[in-house]
């Protein structure tokens, strides 16, 4: 049963959401203060976290930043409706998705379920190969582990899914629509920007490798040579 942590200072929100998530086979636990939520994340295993932007002690963006220093757990941000920049900032800090307030509980459950499915799935591997090795880059699809020059790279679920997609067919140009079909979940107005943000985050984490190429008005491709098995 997936275990979800909600960090939101609205004490009236947790109880009905806990009941609603239980109907869909998820355990929802809650914290009203970021410090409490961080302690819970460090003390136990959670499959995803839901963060409100407006919080005491620190806002949701700072909390997201703190979580990303320690964990690649999927994060859904709760933002004010119409605050597009809040959503952009959240994505830039490593959030996997966002839901604008006010929201229907079913929508929030659906977003979380989508992220959890992405975490459990990977693009089909050619000839059953689940370990892809390139010059300076190793991708283990079973363990969801990425090594850059032998050093582990911590990726969010969304970043890993993007890299796995590009690595499935090195050199192939994937359009933003292709990528969105894989990483769906964001609202239409941020579709294009969301893809660009995730690509930018992934590129930064893979430095000094320069393996994701942009083809103007076309999309993105993994441009790195395969390494032959030893």
Tab-separated table of C-alpha atoms in Angstrom:
chain	number	residue	atom	x	y	z
A	1	UNK	CA	0.000	0.000	0.000
A	2	UNK	CA	1.606	3.308	-1.071
A	3	UNK	CA	2.448	5.632	1.821
A	4	UNK	CA	2.013	9.349	1.132
A	5	UNK	CA	3.036	12.320	3.280
A	6	UNK	CA	0.986	15.533	3.164
A	7	UNK	CA	2.641	18.702	4.512
A	8	UNK	CA	-0.020	21.402	4.752
A	9	UNK	CA	-0.866	23.745	7.623
A	10	UNK	CA	-4.603	23.474	6.920
A	11	UNK	CA	-5.553	21.092	9.729
A	12	UNK	CA	-9.023	20.609	8.263
A	13	UNK	CA	-7.629	19.192	5.026
A	14	UNK	CA	-5.819	16.110	6.309
A	15	UNK	CA	-8.742	14.114	7.731
A	16	UNK	CA	-10.977	14.048	4.621
A	17	UNK	CA	-7.987	13.460	2.339
A	18	UNK	CA	-6.813	10.564	4.514
A	19	UNK	CA	-10.223	8.936	4.173
A	20	UNK	CA	-10.349	9.605	0.440
A	21	UNK	CA	-6.851	8.259	-0.273
A	22	UNK	CA	-7.691	5.103	1.714
A	23	UNK	CA	-10.536	4.401	-0.731
A	24	UNK	CA	-7.890	4.087	-3.451
A	25	UNK	CA	-5.509	1.900	-1.491
A	26	UNK	CA	-3.145	4.644	-0.256
A	27	UNK	CA	-2.100	5.517	3.289
A	28	UNK	CA	-1.947	9.277	3.808
A	29	UNK	CA	-0.104	10.730	6.800
A	30	UNK	CA	0.163	14.427	7.506
A	31	UNK	CA	2.253	17.178	9.112
A	32	UNK	CA	1.289	20.816	9.569
A	33	UNK	CA	4.834	22.210	9.887
A	34	UNK	CA	7.806	21.689	7.541
A	35	UNK	CA	10.114	20.709	10.421
A	36	UNK	CA	7.679	17.985	11.440
A	37	UNK	CA	7.340	16.787	7.851
A	38	UNK	CA	11.107	16.644	7.323
A	39	UNK	CA	11.487	14.616	10.517
A	40	UNK	CA	8.837	12.155	9.334
A	41	UNK	CA	10.502	11.792	5.931
A	42	UNK	CA	13.851	11.074	7.588
A	43	UNK	CA	12.376	8.593	10.034
A	44	UNK	CA	10.316	6.462	7.677
A	45	UNK	CA	9.751	5.394	4.080
A	46	UNK	CA	7.237	7.305	1.974
A	47	UNK	CA	6.369	6.759	-1.679
A	48	UNK	CA	5.447	10.396	-2.411
A	49	UNK	CA	5.077	13.778	-0.726
A	50	UNK	CA	2.464	16.506	-1.205
A	51	UNK	CA	3.616	20.018	-0.257
A	52	UNK	CA	1.576	23.187	0.082
A	53	UNK	CA	3.339	26.340	-1.132
A	54	UNK	CA	2.085	28.515	1.750
A	55	UNK	CA	3.576	27.077	4.954
A	56	UNK	CA	4.905	28.403	8.281
A	57	UNK	CA	8.668	28.197	9.063
A	58	UNK	CA	9.533	27.968	5.359
A	59	UNK	CA	7.468	28.038	2.182
A	60	UNK	CA	6.854	24.993	0.035
A	61	UNK	CA	9.620	25.949	-2.397
A	62	UNK	CA	12.260	26.007	0.327
A	63	UNK	CA	10.866	22.762	1.716
A	64	UNK	CA	11.065	21.162	-1.727
A	65	UNK	CA	14.677	22.329	-1.974
A	66	UNK	CA	15.488	20.818	1.433
A	67	UNK	CA	13.881	17.484	0.537
A	68	UNK	CA	15.772	17.348	-2.757
A	69	UNK	CA	19.068	17.624	-0.864
A	70	UNK	CA	18.328	14.256	0.710
A	71	UNK	CA	15.770	12.396	-1.363
A	72	UNK	CA	14.436	11.807	-4.866
A	73	UNK	CA	10.937	11.025	-3.545
A	74	UNK	CA	8.181	12.147	-5.964
A	75	UNK	CA	6.803	15.558	-4.953
A	76	UNK	CA	3.447	17.137	-5.820
A	77	UNK	CA	3.104	20.863	-5.075
A	78	UNK	CA	-0.211	22.471	-4.101
A	79	UNK	CA	-0.285	25.958	-5.623
A	80	UNK	CA	-2.734	28.841	-5.793
A	81	UNK	CA	-4.915	28.665	-8.879
A	82	UNK	CA	-3.652	30.977	-11.600
A	83	UNK	CA	-0.167	31.369	-10.068
A	84	UNK	CA	1.724	30.026	-13.088
A	85	UNK	CA	5.109	31.182	-11.793
A	86	UNK	CA	4.589	29.171	-8.595
A	87	UNK	CA	4.255	26.059	-10.724
A	88	UNK	CA	7.273	26.902	-12.846
A	89	UNK	CA	9.412	27.529	-9.761
A	90	UNK	CA	8.257	24.251	-8.223
A	91	UNK	CA	9.245	22.310	-11.333
A	92	UNK	CA	12.606	24.046	-11.452
A	93	UNK	CA	13.301	23.005	-7.852
A	94	UNK	CA	12.582	19.362	-8.602
A	95	UNK	CA	8.839	18.892	-8.063
A	96	UNK	CA	7.288	16.211	-10.261
A	97	UNK	CA	3.843	17.729	-10.611
A	98	UNK	CA	1.520	20.356	-9.174
A	99	UNK	CA	-2.170	20.674	-8.401
A	100	UNK	CA	-3.785	24.138	-8.172
A	101	UNK	CA	-5.996	24.975	-5.190
A	102	UNK	CA	-8.873	24.579	-4.736
A	103	UNK	CA	-8.873	21.020	-6.066
A	104	UNK	CA	-11.073	17.963	-6.151
A	105	UNK	CA	-9.664	15.116	-4.004
A	106	UNK	CA	-10.026	12.737	-6.926
A	107	UNK	CA	-7.733	14.920	-9.035
A	108	UNK	CA	-5.033	14.877	-6.367
A	109	UNK	CA	-5.291	11.099	-6.006
A	110	UNK	CA	-5.084	10.719	-9.796
A	111	UNK	CA	-1.930	12.870	-9.984
A	112	UNK	CA	-0.260	10.864	-7.227
A	113	UNK	CA	-1.275	7.569	-8.834
A	114	UNK	CA	0.166	8.720	-12.174
A	115	UNK	CA	3.508	9.578	-10.558
A	116	UNK	CA	3.638	6.245	-8.717
A	117	UNK	CA	2.929	4.369	-11.962
A	118	UNK	CA	5.769	6.271	-13.647
A	119	UNK	CA	8.055	5.268	-10.791
A	120	UNK	CA	7.273	1.603	-11.371
A	121	UNK	CA	7.532	1.643	-15.157
A	122	UNK	CA	10.371	2.063	-17.649
A	123	UNK	CA	10.423	2.191	-21.466
A	124	UNK	CA	10.504	-1.279	-23.105
A	125	UNK	CA	14.076	-2.518	-23.313
A	126	UNK	CA	15.445	-3.811	-26.596
A	127	UNK	CA	16.128	-7.576	-26.450
A	128	UNK	CA	15.260	-7.530	-22.762
A	129	UNK	CA	18.370	-5.510	-21.895
A	130	UNK	CA	17.734	-3.566	-18.702
A	131	UNK	CA	21.228	-2.107	-18.317
A	132	UNK	CA	22.287	0.494	-20.880
A	133	UNK	CA	25.907	1.580	-20.968
A	134	UNK	CA	27.298	4.579	-22.860
A	135	UNK	CA	30.583	6.456	-22.773
A	136	UNK	CA	30.672	7.822	-19.230
A	137	UNK	CA	27.036	6.948	-18.533
A	138	UNK	CA	25.409	3.796	-17.144
A	139	UNK	CA	21.636	3.377	-16.748
A	140	UNK	CA	20.252	0.429	-14.762
A	141	UNK	CA	16.531	0.274	-15.493
A	142	UNK	CA	15.774	-2.434	-12.921
A	143	UNK	CA	17.423	-0.600	-10.026
A	144	UNK	CA	16.555	2.823	-11.435
A	145	UNK	CA	20.175	3.791	-10.920
A	146	UNK	CA	22.317	6.113	-13.039
A	147	UNK	CA	26.117	6.324	-12.884
A	148	UNK	CA	28.152	9.154	-14.420
A	149	UNK	CA	31.806	8.158	-14.750
A	150	UNK	CA	31.123	5.571	-12.049
A	151	UNK	CA	29.561	8.065	-9.627
A	152	UNK	CA	25.895	7.707	-8.736
A	153	UNK	CA	23.606	10.506	-9.915
A	154	UNK	CA	20.507	11.173	-7.818
A	155	UNK	CA	17.536	11.761	-10.141
A	156	UNK	CA	13.892	12.411	-9.431
A	157	UNK	CA	11.412	9.955	-10.892
A	158	UNK	CA	10.538	12.367	-13.686
A	159	UNK	CA	14.200	12.966	-14.560
A	160	UNK	CA	14.900	9.239	-14.627
A	161	UNK	CA	11.914	8.559	-16.880
A	162	UNK	CA	13.089	11.225	-19.320
A	163	UNK	CA	16.625	9.814	-19.440
A	164	UNK	CA	15.340	6.251	-19.824
A	165	UNK	CA	13.109	7.349	-22.698
A	166	UNK	CA	15.966	9.077	-24.554
A	167	UNK	CA	18.304	6.142	-23.872
A	168	UNK	CA	15.818	3.651	-25.311
A	169	UNK	CA	16.713	4.921	-28.799
A	170	UNK	CA	19.967	6.908	-28.713
A	171	UNK	CA	20.179	9.462	-31.487
A	172	UNK	CA	16.430	9.509	-32.073
A	173	UNK	CA	14.856	12.949	-31.731
A	174	UNK	CA	11.941	12.933	-29.312
A	175	UNK	CA	9.551	15.838	-29.729
A	176	UNK	CA	8.087	17.593	-26.729
A	177	UNK	CA	4.804	15.815	-27.465
A	178	UNK	CA	6.603	12.453	-27.386
A	179	UNK	CA	8.086	13.339	-24.016
A	180	UNK	CA	4.807	14.665	-22.645
A	181	UNK	CA	3.047	11.436	-23.555
A	182	UNK	CA	5.548	9.759	-21.244
A	183	UNK	CA	5.696	12.423	-18.552
A	184	UNK	CA	2.087	13.525	-18.632
A	185	UNK	CA	0.465	15.171	-15.660
A	186	UNK	CA	1.029	18.910	-16.030
A	187	UNK	CA	-1.652	21.312	-17.217
A	188	UNK	CA	-1.694	22.334	-20.861
A	189	UNK	CA	-0.464	25.884	-20.327
A	190	UNK	CA	2.801	24.587	-18.888
A	191	UNK	CA	3.338	21.552	-21.088
A	192	UNK	CA	6.166	22.941	-23.195
A	193	UNK	CA	7.851	24.801	-20.343
A	194	UNK	CA	7.615	21.736	-18.099
A	195	UNK	CA	9.549	19.595	-20.580
A	196	UNK	CA	12.241	22.243	-21.005
A	197	UNK	CA	12.618	22.549	-17.227
A	198	UNK	CA	13.022	18.799	-16.699
A	199	UNK	CA	15.570	18.618	-19.534
A	200	UNK	CA	17.494	21.514	-17.993
A	201	UNK	CA	17.533	19.832	-14.565
A	202	UNK	CA	18.712	16.552	-16.064
A	203	UNK	CA	21.477	18.198	-18.079
A	204	UNK	CA	22.805	19.944	-14.983
A	205	UNK	CA	22.904	16.709	-12.996
A	206	UNK	CA	24.749	14.880	-15.791
A	207	UNK	CA	27.500	17.513	-16.113
A	208	UNK	CA	30.257	17.431	-17.256
A	209	UNK	CA	28.694	14.989	-19.728
A	210	UNK	CA	27.079	16.874	-22.595
A	211	UNK	CA	24.857	14.119	-23.890
A	212	UNK	CA	21.387	15.649	-24.358
A	213	UNK	CA	21.169	17.627	-27.562
A	214	UNK	CA	18.508	20.119	-28.565
A	215	UNK	CA	17.357	20.153	-32.166
A	216	UNK	CA	15.684	23.471	-32.804
A	217	UNK	CA	11.945	23.181	-33.400
A	218	UNK	CA	12.250	19.387	-33.255
A	219	UNK	CA	13.012	18.153	-29.756
A	220	UNK	CA	15.707	16.375	-27.784
A	221	UNK	CA	17.998	13.405	-28.356
A	222	UNK	CA	20.574	11.425	-26.404
A	223	UNK	CA	23.855	11.949	-28.267
A	224	UNK	CA	26.438	9.699	-26.642
A	225	UNK	CA	28.204	6.599	-27.940
A	226	UNK	CA	27.322	3.152	-26.618
A	227	UNK	CA	30.017	1.242	-24.784
A	228	UNK	CA	30.552	-2.401	-25.615
A	229	UNK	CA	30.153	-4.852	-22.716
A	230	UNK	CA	33.478	-5.895	-21.204
